[in-house]
C-alpha positions as a printed NumPy array, in Angstrom:
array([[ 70.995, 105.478,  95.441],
       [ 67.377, 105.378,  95.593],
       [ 66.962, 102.675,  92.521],
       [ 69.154, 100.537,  94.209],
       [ 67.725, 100.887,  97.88 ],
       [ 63.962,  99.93 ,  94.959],
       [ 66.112,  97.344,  93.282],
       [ 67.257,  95.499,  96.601],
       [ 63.46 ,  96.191,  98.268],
       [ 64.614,  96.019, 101.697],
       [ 63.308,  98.115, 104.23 ],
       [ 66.415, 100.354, 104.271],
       [ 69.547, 100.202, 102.209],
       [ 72.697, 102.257, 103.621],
       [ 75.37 , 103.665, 101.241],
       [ 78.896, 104.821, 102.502],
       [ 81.166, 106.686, 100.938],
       [ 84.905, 107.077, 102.151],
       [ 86.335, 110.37 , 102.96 ],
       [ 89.843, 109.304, 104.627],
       [ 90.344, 105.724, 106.556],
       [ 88.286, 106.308, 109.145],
       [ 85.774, 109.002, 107.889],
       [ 82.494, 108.281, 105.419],
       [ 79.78 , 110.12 , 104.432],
       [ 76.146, 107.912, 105.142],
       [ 72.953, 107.665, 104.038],
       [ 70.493, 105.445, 103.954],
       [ 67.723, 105.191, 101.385],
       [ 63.989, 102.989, 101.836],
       [ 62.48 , 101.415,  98.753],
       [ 60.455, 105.118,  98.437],
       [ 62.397, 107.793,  99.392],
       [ 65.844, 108.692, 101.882],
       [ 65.496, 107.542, 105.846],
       [ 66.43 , 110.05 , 108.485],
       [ 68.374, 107.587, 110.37 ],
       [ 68.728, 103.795, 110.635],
       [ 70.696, 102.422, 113.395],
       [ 70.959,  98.696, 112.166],
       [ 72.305, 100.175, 108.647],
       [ 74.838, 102.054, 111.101],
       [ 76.463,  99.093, 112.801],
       [ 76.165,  96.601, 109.775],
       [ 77.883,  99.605, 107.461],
       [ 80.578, 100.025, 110.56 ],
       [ 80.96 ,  95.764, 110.928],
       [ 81.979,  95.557, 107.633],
       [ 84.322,  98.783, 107.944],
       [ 85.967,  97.266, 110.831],
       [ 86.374,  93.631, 108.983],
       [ 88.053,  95.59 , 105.981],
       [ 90.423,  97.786, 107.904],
       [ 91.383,  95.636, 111.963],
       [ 93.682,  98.589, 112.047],
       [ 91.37 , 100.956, 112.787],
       [ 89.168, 101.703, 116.085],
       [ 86.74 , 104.109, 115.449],
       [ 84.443, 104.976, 112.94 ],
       [ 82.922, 108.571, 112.391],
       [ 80.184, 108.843, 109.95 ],
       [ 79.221, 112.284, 108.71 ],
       [ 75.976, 112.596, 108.014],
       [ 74.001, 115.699, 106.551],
       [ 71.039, 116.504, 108.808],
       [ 72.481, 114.512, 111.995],
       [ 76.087, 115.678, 112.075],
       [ 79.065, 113.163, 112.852],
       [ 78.283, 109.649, 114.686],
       [ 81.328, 108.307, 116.381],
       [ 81.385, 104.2  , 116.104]])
C-alpha cells in the first residue's frame, strides 16, 4: 500500500478492503508513511461504495487505531 500511495504521489491515498456488503477495513497511506485519519479519503472511499452498491445505506469502516466509523 505504501508504493502505491509513492506511485500515485498524492497527499493521501485510501485503500478499502471489503469484509461483508457493508463492512471494510480502511487505511490510508501518504507518499511517506500511513495517515492517522483522512476525512476526504473517507467520503470519496464511501461515494464510490454507495455508487457500486444503491442498495445499501450505511457504511461502517473499521479501522485499527480509530475503531468503526459509521457513514
Amino acid at each position: 500500500m505504501q508504493n502505491i500511495a509513492l506511485e500515485n504521489n498524492l497527499s493521501e491515498t485510501s485503500f478499502a478492503r471489503k469484509i461483508n456488503d457493508q463492512n471494510y477495513e480502511l487505511k490510508w497511506f501518504s507518499p511517506v508513511n500511513e495517515v492517522q485519519f483522512c476525512g476526504y479519503g473517507t467520503l470519496a472511499t464511501s461515494f464510490i461504495i454507495f455508487r457500486n452498491q444503491p442498495e445499501i445505506e450505511t457504511v461502517v469502516f473499521h479501522v485499527a487505531h480509530l475503531g468503526e466509523i459509521f457513514i
